Short mmCIF file of C-alpha atoms in Angstrom, two decimals:
data_model
loop_
_atom_site.label_atom_id
_atom_site.label_comp_id
_atom_site.label_asym_id
_atom_site.label_seq_id
_atom_site.Cartn_x
_atom_site.Cartn_y
_atom_site.Cartn_z
CA MET A 1104 129.59 -109.80 88.73
CA THR A 1105 128.74 -113.19 87.24
CA SER A 1106 125.47 -114.31 85.74
CA TYR A 1107 124.80 -116.62 88.70
CA GLU A 1108 122.15 -114.26 89.95
CA HIS A 1109 120.12 -114.89 86.78
CA ALA A 1110 121.14 -118.47 86.03
CA THR A 1111 118.50 -121.07 85.32
CA PRO A 1112 118.87 -124.86 85.47
CA ASN A 1113 119.75 -126.66 82.26
CA PRO A 1114 116.46 -127.98 80.78
CA ASP A 1115 117.85 -131.54 80.38
CA MET A 1116 117.94 -131.85 84.17
CA GLN A 1117 114.13 -131.86 84.17
CA ALA A 1118 114.18 -135.30 82.50
CA LEU A 1119 115.57 -136.64 85.79
CA ASP A 1120 112.48 -135.41 87.64
CA ARG A 1121 110.95 -138.87 87.16
CA MET A 1122 113.52 -140.17 89.65
CA ILE A 1123 112.28 -138.00 92.53
CA GLY A 1124 111.12 -140.07 95.50
CA THR A 1125 112.12 -143.16 97.44
CA TRP A 1126 112.92 -146.40 95.63
CA ASP A 1127 113.36 -149.95 96.95
CA VAL A 1128 116.43 -151.56 95.36
CA SER A 1129 116.45 -155.31 94.66
CA GLY A 1130 118.59 -157.81 92.82
CA ASP A 1131 122.26 -158.30 93.69
CA ALA A 1132 122.07 -155.02 95.63
CA ALA A 1133 119.24 -154.42 98.12
CA GLY A 1134 118.09 -151.43 100.16
CA GLN A 1135 116.72 -147.98 99.39
CA VAL A 1136 117.70 -144.87 97.49
CA ARG A 1137 115.98 -141.49 97.65
CA TYR A 1138 116.21 -138.71 95.09
CA GLU A 1139 115.38 -135.06 95.78
CA TRP A 1140 116.10 -131.70 94.17
CA LEU A 1141 118.52 -129.34 95.82
CA PRO A 1142 116.64 -126.01 96.05
CA GLY A 1143 117.08 -124.10 92.80
CA GLY A 1144 116.78 -127.17 90.57
CA PHE A 1145 120.41 -127.21 89.43
CA PHE A 1146 121.31 -130.41 91.27
CA LEU A 1147 119.64 -133.71 92.09
CA LEU A 1148 120.66 -135.45 95.32
CA GLN A 1149 120.62 -139.23 95.73
CA HIS A 1150 120.73 -140.66 99.25
CA VAL A 1151 121.93 -144.30 99.21
CA ASP A 1152 121.45 -147.01 101.83
CA ILE A 1153 122.07 -150.46 100.29
CA ASP A 1154 123.74 -153.80 100.90
CA HIS A 1155 125.90 -155.22 98.12
CA GLY A 1156 128.45 -158.00 98.13
CA GLY A 1157 128.40 -158.26 101.93
CA ASN A 1158 129.00 -154.52 102.34
CA HIS A 1159 126.60 -151.96 103.78
CA ILE A 1160 126.91 -148.81 101.64
CA GLN A 1161 125.55 -145.42 102.62
CA GLY A 1162 126.27 -142.28 100.71
CA LEU A 1163 125.24 -139.11 98.95
CA GLU A 1164 125.45 -138.42 95.23
CA VAL A 1165 125.25 -134.90 93.78
CA ILE A 1166 124.06 -134.93 90.16
CA GLY A 1167 124.08 -131.95 87.77
CA HIS A 1168 126.00 -129.85 85.29
CA GLU A 1169 129.41 -128.67 86.45
CA ARG A 1170 130.09 -124.96 86.33
CA THR A 1171 133.03 -123.33 88.00
CA PHE A 1172 132.68 -119.98 89.69
CA GLY A 1173 132.85 -117.18 87.13
CA SER A 1174 132.12 -119.46 84.18
CA GLU A 1175 129.19 -118.56 81.98
CA ALA A 1176 128.53 -122.04 80.59
CA PRO A 1177 127.92 -125.28 82.49
CA SER A 1178 129.33 -128.60 81.28
CA GLU A 1179 127.43 -130.29 78.44
CA LYS A 1180 127.17 -133.58 80.32
CA ILE A 1181 125.20 -134.31 83.47
CA LYS A 1182 127.93 -135.37 85.87
CA SER A 1183 127.88 -136.61 89.42
CA ARG A 1184 130.08 -137.42 92.36
CA PHE A 1185 129.15 -140.08 94.91
CA TYR A 1186 130.47 -139.79 98.47
CA ALA A 1187 130.39 -143.12 100.32
CA SER A 1188 130.46 -143.81 104.05
CA ASN A 1189 133.71 -145.77 103.59
CA GLY A 1190 135.49 -142.67 102.26
CA ASP A 1191 135.30 -143.53 98.54
CA THR A 1192 134.35 -140.92 95.98
CA LEU A 1193 133.13 -142.04 92.57
CA ASP A 1194 132.41 -139.97 89.44
CA TYR A 1195 129.65 -140.69 86.92
CA VAL A 1196 127.97 -139.27 83.81
CA TYR A 1197 124.15 -139.55 83.53
CA GLU A 1198 122.17 -139.94 80.32
CA LEU A 1199 118.42 -140.40 80.05
CA GLU A 1200 117.13 -141.12 76.56
CA GLY A 1201 113.45 -141.98 76.42
CA ASP A 1202 112.91 -144.63 79.08
CA THR A 1203 116.56 -145.74 79.22
CA LEU A 1204 118.82 -144.47 81.99
CA THR A 1205 122.56 -144.95 81.52
CA ILE A 1206 125.02 -144.04 84.26
CA TRP A 1207 128.60 -144.19 82.99
CA GLY A 1208 131.39 -144.90 85.48
CA GLY A 1209 133.89 -142.06 85.14
CA GLU A 1210 133.20 -140.78 81.62
CA ARG A 1211 130.69 -141.36 78.84
CA GLY A 1212 131.55 -144.48 76.87
CA SER A 1213 133.27 -146.16 79.83
CA PRO A 1214 133.19 -149.98 79.88
CA ALA A 1215 131.68 -149.66 83.39
CA TYR A 1216 128.07 -148.48 83.35
CA TYR A 1217 124.56 -148.96 84.71
CA ARG A 1218 121.74 -149.32 82.20
CA GLY A 1219 118.13 -149.50 83.30
CA THR A 1220 114.73 -149.13 81.66
CA PHE A 1221 111.75 -147.37 83.25
CA SER A 1222 108.45 -149.25 83.23
CA ALA A 1223 105.62 -147.71 81.22
CA ASP A 1224 103.99 -146.36 84.40
CA GLY A 1225 107.30 -145.03 85.80
CA THR A 1226 107.10 -147.06 89.01
CA ALA A 1227 110.03 -149.40 88.31
CA VAL A 1228 113.46 -149.45 86.70
CA SER A 1229 114.95 -152.77 85.58
CA GLY A 1230 118.65 -152.98 84.91
CA GLY A 1231 122.11 -153.56 86.20
CA TRP A 1232 125.75 -152.59 86.35
CA VAL A 1233 128.20 -153.93 83.75
CA TRP A 1234 131.99 -153.81 83.64
CA PRO A 1235 134.68 -155.90 81.94
CA GLY A 1236 134.46 -159.36 83.47
CA GLY A 1237 131.48 -158.70 85.73
CA GLY A 1238 128.37 -156.88 86.77
CA TYR A 1239 125.24 -157.22 88.88
CA THR A 1240 121.51 -156.60 88.71
CA ALA A 1241 120.06 -153.58 90.47
CA ASN A 1242 116.36 -153.00 89.99
CA MET A 1243 114.29 -150.22 91.58
CA GLU A 1244 110.63 -150.02 92.49
CA ARG A 1245 108.91 -146.97 93.95
CA ALA A 1246 108.41 -147.36 97.69
CA GLU A 1247 104.86 -147.03 99.02
#
């Protein structure tokens, strides 16, 4: 028998609680994203519905610590996988330090990443995606 029956969510996931809710996305990408906890608190779900670069993108991202069945310890990093309506799957690593959210494309330290800063009142995030030779702005504001 594994310890799954008595497992508790990693405390660093609670830092992402400030993302819960619906956000209007503006900048070079526009639309809405919605974050919610999967029951149990181990995983955060992001529902995406945005337009970017002439493409309409819908998808679901599952964010949390990886732990394979039978393993006692989850991964140290908060990882995610995004499933897009066009069939793409993308992997990310999340970091939230203070008011700065960094989402690394693939692995931590990747040259492709999103970096955004939460406003003092937590109702907006200003930032954008960066990669070698490009990038775009993607700001979020809490929807009414």
